[in-house]
mmCIF file of C-alpha atoms in Angstrom:
data_model
loop_
_atom_site.group_PDB
_atom_site.id
_atom_site.type_symbol
_atom_site.label_atom_id
_atom_site.label_comp_id
_atom_site.label_asym_id
_atom_site.label_seq_id
_atom_site.Cartn_x
_atom_site.Cartn_y
_atom_site.Cartn_z
ATOM 1 C CA UNK A 9 11.832 0.387 -0.275
ATOM 2 C CA UNK A 10 11.318 -2.763 1.778
ATOM 3 C CA UNK A 11 12.024 -4.994 -1.219
ATOM 4 C CA UNK A 12 15.289 -3.147 -1.900
ATOM 5 C CA UNK A 13 16.611 -3.695 1.614
ATOM 6 C CA UNK A 14 15.499 -7.325 1.564
ATOM 7 C CA UNK A 15 17.534 -7.802 -1.608
ATOM 8 C CA UNK A 16 20.459 -5.933 -0.041
ATOM 9 C CA UNK A 17 20.404 -8.255 2.977
ATOM 10 C CA UNK A 18 20.315 -11.310 0.699
ATOM 11 C CA UNK A 19 23.152 -10.040 -1.525
ATOM 12 C CA UNK A 20 25.381 -9.313 1.476
ATOM 13 C CA UNK A 21 25.120 -12.957 2.502
ATOM 14 C CA UNK A 22 27.155 -13.784 -0.604
ATOM 15 C CA UNK A 23 29.733 -11.054 -1.204
ATOM 16 C CA UNK A 24 30.386 -7.334 -0.681
ATOM 17 C CA UNK A 25 28.186 -4.931 -2.642
ATOM 18 C CA UNK A 26 28.405 -1.257 -3.494
ATOM 19 C CA UNK A 27 25.398 0.831 -2.501
ATOM 20 C CA UNK A 28 24.858 3.703 -4.941
ATOM 21 C CA UNK A 29 22.699 6.492 -3.495
ATOM 22 C CA UNK A 30 21.473 9.740 -5.068
ATOM 23 C CA UNK A 31 22.280 12.338 -2.393
ATOM 24 C CA UNK A 32 21.724 15.548 -4.357
ATOM 25 C CA UNK A 33 19.868 16.479 -7.525
ATOM 26 C CA UNK A 34 19.411 19.725 -9.434
ATOM 27 C CA UNK A 35 17.371 20.386 -12.535
ATOM 28 C CA UNK A 36 15.741 17.661 -14.602
ATOM 29 C CA UNK A 37 17.009 14.273 -13.423
ATOM 30 C CA UNK A 38 15.641 10.738 -13.850
ATOM 31 C CA UNK A 39 15.480 9.838 -10.140
ATOM 32 C CA UNK A 40 14.906 11.612 -6.845
ATOM 33 C CA UNK A 41 17.250 12.143 -3.899
ATOM 34 C CA UNK A 42 17.300 8.890 -1.942
ATOM 35 C CA UNK A 43 17.045 6.619 -4.996
ATOM 36 C CA UNK A 44 19.373 3.642 -4.567
ATOM 37 C CA UNK A 45 21.001 0.905 -6.598
ATOM 38 C CA UNK A 46 23.283 -2.029 -5.774
ATOM 39 C CA UNK A 47 26.304 -3.212 -7.721
ATOM 40 C CA UNK A 48 26.935 -6.830 -6.773
ATOM 41 C CA UNK A 49 30.268 -8.631 -6.936
ATOM 42 C CA UNK A 50 29.185 -10.592 -10.018
ATOM 43 C CA UNK A 51 28.550 -7.336 -11.895
ATOM 44 C CA UNK A 52 24.762 -7.503 -11.677
ATOM 45 C CA UNK A 53 22.710 -4.587 -10.406
ATOM 46 C CA UNK A 54 19.603 -4.295 -8.254
ATOM 47 C CA UNK A 55 17.437 -1.196 -8.443
ATOM 48 C CA UNK A 56 18.138 1.866 -10.557
ATOM 49 C CA UNK A 57 19.158 5.495 -10.267
ATOM 50 C CA UNK A 58 17.607 6.307 -13.624
ATOM 51 C CA UNK A 59 19.287 4.235 -16.307
ATOM 52 C CA UNK A 60 21.009 5.654 -19.362
ATOM 53 C CA UNK A 61 24.402 7.334 -19.510
ATOM 54 C CA UNK A 62 24.216 8.645 -15.948
ATOM 55 C CA UNK A 63 23.685 5.220 -14.437
ATOM 56 C CA UNK A 64 26.364 3.706 -16.667
ATOM 57 C CA UNK A 65 28.826 6.286 -15.359
ATOM 58 C CA UNK A 66 27.864 5.502 -11.762
ATOM 59 C CA UNK A 67 28.320 1.764 -12.360
ATOM 60 C CA UNK A 68 31.776 2.374 -13.810
ATOM 61 C CA UNK A 69 32.786 4.296 -10.682
ATOM 62 C CA UNK A 70 31.113 1.716 -8.435
ATOM 63 C CA UNK A 71 33.343 -1.011 -9.867
ATOM 64 C CA UNK A 72 36.350 0.918 -8.578
ATOM 65 C CA UNK A 73 34.771 1.260 -5.132
ATOM 66 C CA UNK A 74 34.012 -2.464 -5.098
ATOM 67 C CA UNK A 75 37.687 -3.183 -5.776
ATOM 68 C CA UNK A 76 39.261 -0.594 -3.445
ATOM 69 C CA UNK A 77 36.652 -0.111 -0.713
ATOM 70 C CA UNK A 78 37.237 3.645 -0.881
ATOM 71 C CA UNK A 79 34.060 5.740 -0.581
ATOM 72 C CA UNK A 80 33.351 8.191 -3.385
ATOM 73 C CA UNK A 81 31.056 11.130 -4.054
ATOM 74 C CA UNK A 82 30.518 11.300 -7.804
ATOM 75 C CA UNK A 83 28.976 14.127 -9.814
ATOM 76 C CA UNK A 84 26.905 13.040 -12.796
ATOM 77 C CA UNK A 85 26.259 15.750 -15.379
ATOM 78 C CA UNK A 86 23.147 15.151 -17.462
ATOM 79 C CA UNK A 87 23.264 18.437 -19.367
ATOM 80 C CA UNK A 88 24.996 17.061 -22.455
ATOM 81 C CA UNK A 89 23.871 17.053 -26.055
ATOM 82 C CA UNK A 90 22.862 14.297 -28.433
ATOM 83 C CA UNK A 91 26.399 14.232 -29.852
ATOM 84 C CA UNK A 92 27.931 13.556 -26.400
ATOM 85 C CA UNK A 93 26.746 9.979 -25.952
ATOM 86 C CA UNK A 94 28.626 9.436 -22.681
ATOM 87 C CA UNK A 95 26.718 12.256 -21.071
ATOM 88 C CA UNK A 96 22.983 12.259 -20.387
ATOM 89 C CA UNK A 97 20.680 14.879 -21.850
ATOM 90 C CA UNK A 98 18.026 15.169 -19.124
ATOM 91 C CA UNK A 99 19.361 18.622 -18.324
ATOM 92 C CA UNK A 100 20.217 18.317 -14.640
ATOM 93 C CA UNK A 101 22.996 17.183 -12.336
ATOM 94 C CA UNK A 102 23.140 14.501 -9.650
ATOM 95 C CA UNK A 103 25.577 13.635 -6.901
ATOM 96 C CA UNK A 104 25.734 9.961 -5.996
ATOM 97 C CA UNK A 105 27.416 8.407 -2.967
ATOM 98 C CA UNK A 106 29.216 5.124 -3.534
ATOM 99 C CA UNK A 107 30.051 2.925 -0.565
ATOM 100 C CA UNK A 108 31.012 -0.714 -0.203
ATOM 101 C CA UNK A 109 28.952 -2.671 2.304
ATOM 102 C CA UNK A 110 30.314 -5.950 3.591
ATOM 103 C CA UNK A 111 30.544 -8.279 6.561
ATOM 104 C CA UNK A 112 28.358 -9.118 9.524
ATOM 105 C CA UNK A 113 27.795 -5.508 10.581
ATOM 106 C CA UNK A 114 26.408 -4.600 7.146
ATOM 107 C CA UNK A 115 24.179 -7.687 7.121
ATOM 108 C CA UNK A 116 22.896 -6.794 10.586
ATOM 109 C CA UNK A 117 22.140 -3.212 9.499
ATOM 110 C CA UNK A 118 20.233 -4.341 6.404
ATOM 111 C CA UNK A 119 18.202 -6.777 8.500
ATOM 112 C CA UNK A 120 17.484 -4.058 11.085
ATOM 113 C CA UNK A 121 16.075 -1.847 8.346
ATOM 114 C CA UNK A 122 13.949 -4.700 6.983
ATOM 115 C CA UNK A 123 12.534 -5.367 10.456
ATOM 116 C CA UNK A 124 11.817 -1.660 10.972
ATOM 117 C CA UNK A 125 9.913 -1.308 7.701
ATOM 118 C CA UNK A 126 8.011 -4.573 8.129
ATOM 119 C CA UNK A 127 6.754 -3.332 11.487
ATOM 120 C CA UNK A 128 5.331 -0.185 9.862
ATOM 121 C CA UNK A 129 7.788 2.107 11.623
ATOM 122 C CA UNK A 130 10.018 4.829 10.199
ATOM 123 C CA UNK A 131 13.573 5.898 10.853
ATOM 124 C CA UNK A 132 16.696 7.253 9.174
ATOM 125 C CA UNK A 133 19.696 5.691 7.488
ATOM 126 C CA UNK A 134 22.666 7.815 8.521
ATOM 127 C CA UNK A 135 25.619 7.683 6.110
ATOM 128 C CA UNK A 136 28.765 9.431 7.427
ATOM 129 C CA UNK A 137 31.285 10.452 4.785
ATOM 130 C CA UNK A 138 34.288 9.956 7.085
ATOM 131 C CA UNK A 139 36.355 6.941 5.918
ATOM 132 C CA UNK A 140 36.375 5.338 9.367
ATOM 133 C CA UNK A 141 32.610 5.648 9.942
ATOM 134 C CA UNK A 142 29.984 3.157 8.736
ATOM 135 C CA UNK A 143 26.286 3.726 7.996
ATOM 136 C CA UNK A 144 23.883 3.147 10.865
ATOM 137 C CA UNK A 145 20.176 3.199 11.684
ATOM 138 C CA UNK A 146 18.534 5.951 13.697
ATOM 139 C CA UNK A 147 14.995 5.586 15.060
ATOM 140 C CA UNK A 148 12.715 7.759 17.221
ATOM 141 C CA UNK A 149 14.176 5.858 20.182
ATOM 142 C CA UNK A 150 17.724 6.820 19.180
ATOM 143 C CA UNK A 151 17.742 10.514 18.177
ATOM 144 C CA UNK A 152 20.000 11.722 15.401
ATOM 145 C CA UNK A 153 23.426 12.742 16.752
ATOM 146 C CA UNK A 154 25.233 15.922 15.767
ATOM 147 C CA UNK A 155 27.511 14.871 12.904
ATOM 148 C CA UNK A 156 31.219 15.666 13.113
ATOM 149 C CA UNK A 157 31.733 15.247 9.369
ATOM 150 C CA UNK A 158 29.556 15.627 6.274
ATOM 151 C CA UNK A 159 26.725 13.152 6.647
ATOM 152 C CA UNK A 160 23.867 12.017 4.438
ATOM 153 C CA UNK A 161 20.587 11.240 6.183
ATOM 154 C CA UNK A 162 17.999 9.228 4.272
ATOM 155 C CA UNK A 163 14.448 8.773 5.579
ATOM 156 C CA UNK A 164 13.238 5.202 5.885
ATOM 157 C CA UNK A 165 9.482 5.118 5.412
ATOM 158 C CA UNK A 166 7.204 2.081 5.417
ATOM 159 C CA UNK A 167 5.241 1.441 2.263
ATOM 160 C CA UNK A 168 1.728 2.880 2.233
ATOM 161 C CA UNK A 169 -0.965 0.265 2.742
ATOM 162 C CA UNK A 170 -3.645 -0.318 0.113
ATOM 163 C CA UNK A 171 -6.704 -2.035 1.535
ATOM 164 C CA UNK A 172 -8.730 -3.582 -1.281
ATOM 165 C CA UNK A 173 -12.265 -4.214 -0.053
ATOM 166 C CA UNK A 174 -13.790 -6.912 -2.230
ATOM 167 C CA UNK A 175 -11.897 -9.789 -3.862
ATOM 168 C CA UNK A 176 -13.699 -9.968 -7.190
ATOM 169 C CA UNK A 177 -12.520 -9.686 -10.777
ATOM 170 C CA UNK A 178 -11.057 -6.158 -10.509
ATOM 171 C CA UNK A 179 -9.259 -6.891 -7.242
ATOM 172 C CA UNK A 180 -6.913 -9.486 -8.777
ATOM 173 C CA UNK A 181 -5.114 -7.215 -11.298
ATOM 174 C CA UNK A 182 -5.382 -4.298 -8.865
ATOM 175 C CA UNK A 183 -3.497 -6.233 -6.175
ATOM 176 C CA UNK A 184 -0.832 -7.268 -8.683
ATOM 177 C CA UNK A 185 -0.268 -3.742 -9.965
ATOM 178 C CA UNK A 186 -0.365 -2.120 -6.539
ATOM 179 C CA UNK A 187 2.342 -4.541 -5.399
ATOM 180 C CA UNK A 188 4.474 -3.498 -8.385
ATOM 181 C CA UNK A 189 4.214 0.180 -7.402
ATOM 182 C CA UNK A 190 5.349 -0.625 -3.865
ATOM 183 C CA UNK A 191 2.125 -0.584 -1.908
ATOM 184 C CA UNK A 192 1.668 -3.035 0.942
ATOM 185 C CA UNK A 193 -1.478 -4.754 -0.291
ATOM 186 C CA UNK A 194 -4.227 -6.096 1.967
ATOM 187 C CA UNK A 195 -7.304 -7.763 0.442
ATOM 188 C CA UNK A 196 -10.524 -8.164 2.457
ATOM 189 C CA UNK A 197 -13.582 -10.196 1.568
ATOM 190 C CA UNK A 198 -15.833 -12.386 3.717
ATOM 191 C CA UNK A 199 -15.862 -15.125 1.043
ATOM 192 C CA UNK A 200 -12.908 -17.529 1.480
ATOM 193 C CA UNK A 201 -13.415 -18.898 -2.017
ATOM 194 C CA UNK A 202 -12.484 -15.433 -3.315
ATOM 195 C CA UNK A 203 -10.207 -14.138 -0.555
ATOM 196 C CA UNK A 204 -7.356 -16.623 -0.540
ATOM 197 C CA UNK A 205 -3.601 -16.671 -1.035
ATOM 198 C CA UNK A 206 -3.828 -18.554 -4.327
ATOM 199 C CA UNK A 207 -5.639 -15.651 -5.960
ATOM 200 C CA UNK A 208 -3.580 -12.981 -4.198
ATOM 201 C CA UNK A 209 -0.028 -14.343 -3.709
ATOM 202 C CA UNK A 210 1.548 -10.909 -3.110
ATOM 203 C CA UNK A 211 -1.046 -9.638 -0.628
ATOM 204 C CA UNK A 212 -2.099 -10.071 2.959
ATOM 205 C CA UNK A 213 -5.497 -11.752 2.644
ATOM 206 C CA UNK A 214 -8.213 -11.292 5.270
ATOM 207 C CA UNK A 215 -11.194 -13.602 4.725
ATOM 208 C CA UNK A 216 -13.294 -11.918 7.395
ATOM 209 C CA UNK A 217 -15.734 -9.089 7.978
ATOM 210 C CA UNK A 218 -14.722 -5.541 7.228
ATOM 211 C CA UNK A 219 -14.951 -4.655 10.933
ATOM 212 C CA UNK A 220 -12.459 -7.364 11.878
ATOM 213 C CA UNK A 221 -10.154 -6.472 8.995
ATOM 214 C CA UNK A 222 -10.029 -2.780 9.880
ATOM 215 C CA UNK A 223 -9.238 -3.639 13.501
ATOM 216 C CA UNK A 224 -6.010 -5.306 12.345
ATOM 217 C CA UNK A 225 -4.932 -2.139 10.493
ATOM 218 C CA UNK A 226 -5.203 0.336 13.353
ATOM 219 C CA UNK A 227 -1.461 0.948 13.409
ATOM 220 C CA UNK A 228 -0.833 0.708 9.677
ATOM 221 C CA UNK A 229 1.151 3.430 7.873
ATOM 222 C CA UNK A 230 -0.729 5.820 5.542
ATOM 223 C CA UNK A 231 -3.852 3.896 4.552
ATOM 224 C CA UNK A 232 -5.322 3.925 1.050
ATOM 225 C CA UNK A 233 -8.617 2.125 0.430
ATOM 226 C CA UNK A 234 -10.110 0.846 -2.830
ATOM 227 C CA UNK A 235 -13.739 -0.219 -2.521
ATOM 228 C CA UNK A 236 -14.344 -2.726 -5.322
ATOM 229 C CA UNK A 237 -17.114 -4.661 -3.608
ATOM 230 C CA UNK A 238 -19.924 -6.744 -5.069
ATOM 231 C CA UNK A 239 -22.713 -4.429 -4.015
ATOM 232 C CA UNK A 240 -24.197 -1.338 -2.446
ATOM 233 C CA UNK A 241 -24.622 -2.804 1.058
ATOM 234 C CA UNK A 242 -20.950 -3.801 1.233
ATOM 235 C CA UNK A 243 -19.892 -0.266 0.298
ATOM 236 C CA UNK A 244 -22.093 1.118 3.068
ATOM 237 C CA UNK A 245 -20.756 -1.303 5.673
ATOM 238 C CA UNK A 246 -17.157 -0.541 4.746
ATOM 239 C CA UNK A 247 -17.572 3.234 4.755
ATOM 240 C CA UNK A 248 -19.263 3.212 8.164
ATOM 241 C CA UNK A 249 -16.150 1.569 9.576
ATOM 242 C CA UNK A 250 -13.599 3.473 7.491
ATOM 243 C CA UNK A 251 -14.759 7.089 7.662
ATOM 244 C CA UNK A 252 -14.137 7.529 11.422
ATOM 245 C CA UNK A 253 -10.533 6.418 10.831
ATOM 246 C CA UNK A 254 -9.931 9.043 8.129
ATOM 247 C CA UNK A 255 -7.781 7.092 5.626
ATOM 248 C CA UNK A 256 -5.466 9.098 3.400
ATOM 249 C CA UNK A 257 -7.473 7.983 0.369
ATOM 250 C CA UNK A 258 -10.782 6.220 -0.247
ATOM 251 C CA UNK A 259 -11.880 5.357 -3.768
ATOM 252 C CA UNK A 260 -15.137 3.591 -4.625
ATOM 253 C CA UNK A 261 -15.997 1.741 -7.816
ATOM 254 C CA UNK A 262 -19.442 1.924 -9.353
ATOM 255 C CA UNK A 263 -21.752 3.844 -11.618
ATOM 256 C CA UNK A 264 -22.655 7.414 -10.791
ATOM 257 C CA UNK A 265 -26.083 6.183 -9.663
ATOM 258 C CA UNK A 266 -24.603 3.632 -7.262
ATOM 259 C CA UNK A 267 -22.117 6.123 -5.880
ATOM 260 C CA UNK A 268 -24.837 8.724 -5.370
ATOM 261 C CA UNK A 269 -27.077 6.186 -3.598
ATOM 262 C CA UNK A 270 -24.305 5.157 -1.191
ATOM 263 C CA UNK A 271 -23.371 8.728 -0.315
ATOM 264 C CA UNK A 272 -26.997 9.774 0.186
ATOM 265 C CA UNK A 273 -27.645 6.793 2.475
ATOM 266 C CA UNK A 274 -24.629 7.668 4.616
ATOM 267 C CA UNK A 275 -25.735 11.288 4.894
ATOM 268 C CA UNK A 276 -29.262 10.280 5.893
ATOM 269 C CA UNK A 277 -28.351 7.462 8.293
ATOM 270 C CA UNK A 278 -25.207 9.044 9.680
ATOM 271 C CA UNK A 279 -22.462 7.265 11.616
ATOM 272 C CA UNK A 280 -23.038 6.922 15.381
ATOM 273 C CA UNK A 281 -19.497 7.888 16.339
ATOM 274 C CA UNK A 282 -19.406 11.004 14.127
ATOM 275 C CA UNK A 283 -21.228 14.313 13.976
ATOM 276 C CA UNK A 284 -23.325 14.844 10.861
ATOM 277 C CA UNK A 285 -21.170 17.757 9.688
ATOM 278 C CA UNK A 286 -18.024 15.638 9.940
ATOM 279 C CA UNK A 287 -19.652 12.787 8.021
ATOM 280 C CA UNK A 288 -20.604 15.226 5.264
ATOM 281 C CA UNK A 289 -17.066 16.606 5.144
ATOM 282 C CA UNK A 290 -15.483 13.156 4.968
ATOM 283 C CA UNK A 291 -17.847 12.077 2.198
ATOM 284 C CA UNK A 292 -16.560 14.965 0.102
ATOM 285 C CA UNK A 293 -13.066 13.448 0.182
ATOM 286 C CA UNK A 294 -14.083 10.122 -1.391
ATOM 287 C CA UNK A 295 -12.839 9.519 -4.935
ATOM 288 C CA UNK A 296 -15.940 8.147 -6.607
ATOM 289 C CA UNK A 297 -16.140 6.757 -9.167
ATOM 290 C CA UNK A 298 -12.610 5.532 -8.495
ATOM 291 C CA UNK A 299 -9.692 5.976 -10.897
ATOM 292 C CA UNK A 300 -8.549 8.333 -13.628
ATOM 293 C CA UNK A 301 -10.615 8.517 -16.803
ATOM 294 C CA UNK A 302 -8.538 6.424 -19.208
ATOM 295 C CA UNK A 303 -11.505 4.967 -21.035
ATOM 296 C CA UNK A 304 -10.920 1.701 -19.162
ATOM 297 C CA UNK A 305 -13.266 -1.218 -19.847
ATOM 298 C CA UNK A 306 -11.597 -4.489 -18.811
ATOM 299 C CA UNK A 307 -10.692 -5.420 -15.212
ATOM 300 C CA UNK A 308 -6.992 -4.955 -15.972
ATOM 301 C CA UNK A 309 -7.598 -1.550 -17.562
ATOM 302 C CA UNK A 310 -9.717 -0.487 -14.595
ATOM 303 C CA UNK A 311 -6.892 -1.585 -12.286
ATOM 304 C CA UNK A 312 -4.460 0.576 -14.263
ATOM 305 C CA UNK A 313 -6.751 3.597 -13.920
ATOM 306 C CA UNK A 314 -7.034 3.023 -10.153
ATOM 307 C CA UNK A 315 -3.269 2.650 -9.751
ATOM 308 C CA UNK A 316 -2.744 5.803 -11.797
ATOM 309 C CA UNK A 317 -4.947 7.674 -9.333
ATOM 310 C CA UNK A 318 -3.141 6.106 -6.363
ATOM 311 C CA UNK A 319 0.204 7.282 -7.731
ATOM 312 C CA UNK A 320 -1.184 10.752 -8.402
ATOM 313 C CA UNK A 321 -2.458 11.094 -4.825
ATOM 314 C CA UNK A 322 0.649 9.533 -3.286
ATOM 315 C CA UNK A 323 3.142 11.584 -5.314
ATOM 316 C CA UNK A 324 1.144 14.779 -5.712
ATOM 317 C CA UNK A 325 0.607 14.526 -9.463
ATOM 318 C CA UNK A 326 -2.184 16.091 -11.495
ATOM 319 C CA UNK A 327 -3.122 13.262 -13.872
ATOM 320 C CA UNK A 328 -2.555 15.300 -17.043
ATOM 321 C CA UNK A 329 -0.664 14.052 -20.074
ATOM 322 C CA UNK A 330 3.021 14.970 -19.789
ATOM 323 C CA UNK A 331 2.967 15.971 -23.454
ATOM 324 C CA UNK A 332 0.516 18.773 -22.657
ATOM 325 C CA UNK A 333 -1.830 17.529 -25.372
ATOM 326 C CA UNK A 334 -5.553 17.052 -25.005
ATOM 327 C CA UNK A 335 -6.474 13.382 -24.937
ATOM 328 C CA UNK A 336 -9.368 11.767 -26.729
ATOM 329 C CA UNK A 337 -10.438 8.183 -27.343
ATOM 330 C CA UNK A 338 -11.667 6.979 -30.710
ATOM 331 C CA UNK A 339 -15.115 5.570 -31.268
ATOM 332 C CA UNK A 340 -15.419 2.150 -29.625
ATOM 333 C CA UNK A 341 -17.544 -0.540 -31.285
ATOM 334 C CA UNK A 342 -19.006 -3.401 -29.246
ATOM 335 C CA UNK A 343 -20.996 -6.141 -30.997
ATOM 336 C CA UNK A 344 -23.497 -4.695 -33.436
ATOM 337 C CA UNK A 345 -23.798 -1.425 -31.609
ATOM 338 C CA UNK A 346 -21.494 1.517 -31.363
ATOM 339 C CA UNK A 347 -20.344 3.333 -28.284
ATOM 340 C CA UNK A 348 -19.201 6.819 -29.066
ATOM 341 C CA UNK A 349 -16.895 7.852 -26.302
ATOM 342 C CA UNK A 350 -15.167 11.175 -26.390
ATOM 343 C CA UNK A 351 -12.756 12.012 -23.607
ATOM 344 C CA UNK A 352 -10.896 15.274 -23.547
ATOM 345 C CA UNK A 353 -8.525 16.522 -20.943
ATOM 346 C CA UNK A 354 -7.627 20.164 -21.276
ATOM 347 C CA UNK A 355 -4.077 21.046 -20.262
ATOM 348 C CA UNK A 356 -3.778 24.089 -18.060
#
């Protein structure tokens, strides 16, 4: 979301743009309510409302709005058949709002939204349908007014933060992929030769102790944590600081033996600021070993499995194959030996 509004602010510095927003959706559709796309004056687009015939139709209408400046509410029917190539076949219907943004007031609004999201705060983008009214930002300090005409209200939510504890070989592809799926990525490691901006160009890098790093995240939006440290003691140190703060998600890499050892040590030693029963309850929420079982072996594959789990938790998915089929991996051969790995996921 932040990246979209940053690109909107940059595009408005050049020429007017049309903001295309999904404001209603029924049935099977490619994007959710609130999905947005820009049509720029040079004909290029930024973002997507789902691609295919539906998006092509929206772009065609957006060109008219770019030329006339007249707002439009457009219905996109995706319940067509294979023979009707100008109509999508997802099965649902969407309404999209098309509005031309231009001038200093639009630039100021886009920059306000960028500042809001960068600060970790939330708000609402209010889009009045009345021709004479322009979109505006509403925050907790400026309550939503009672609209006098049909109005679309879009929540503005900061990106969830992924704290990657440990800057080793798995952390590099994990940070890259988490950035692509719109997490605000923070990498912590007390080794500057590993925790540096060269290795993690798209992340906030904290080359300091876990205690100091966590202190900087006290006011972060929903916090997700991936423990991919270099050893047992680092997992323990991180969890002693993290558990009292109750992150939305904690995942820990490691063999079943390592995971079991860490959890047992925390139960036995306890955490001074927490009752034993609460420690036990929080330990039950840890995703360990981290990630979905994809049969991952390489650092990049492990990063994919972790990101798949992050998406599942963030979006409320179940991790099953969309085809409904059971999944299995073939026999894997390494060197002169053979690893027989059989992975089945029963659909329910």
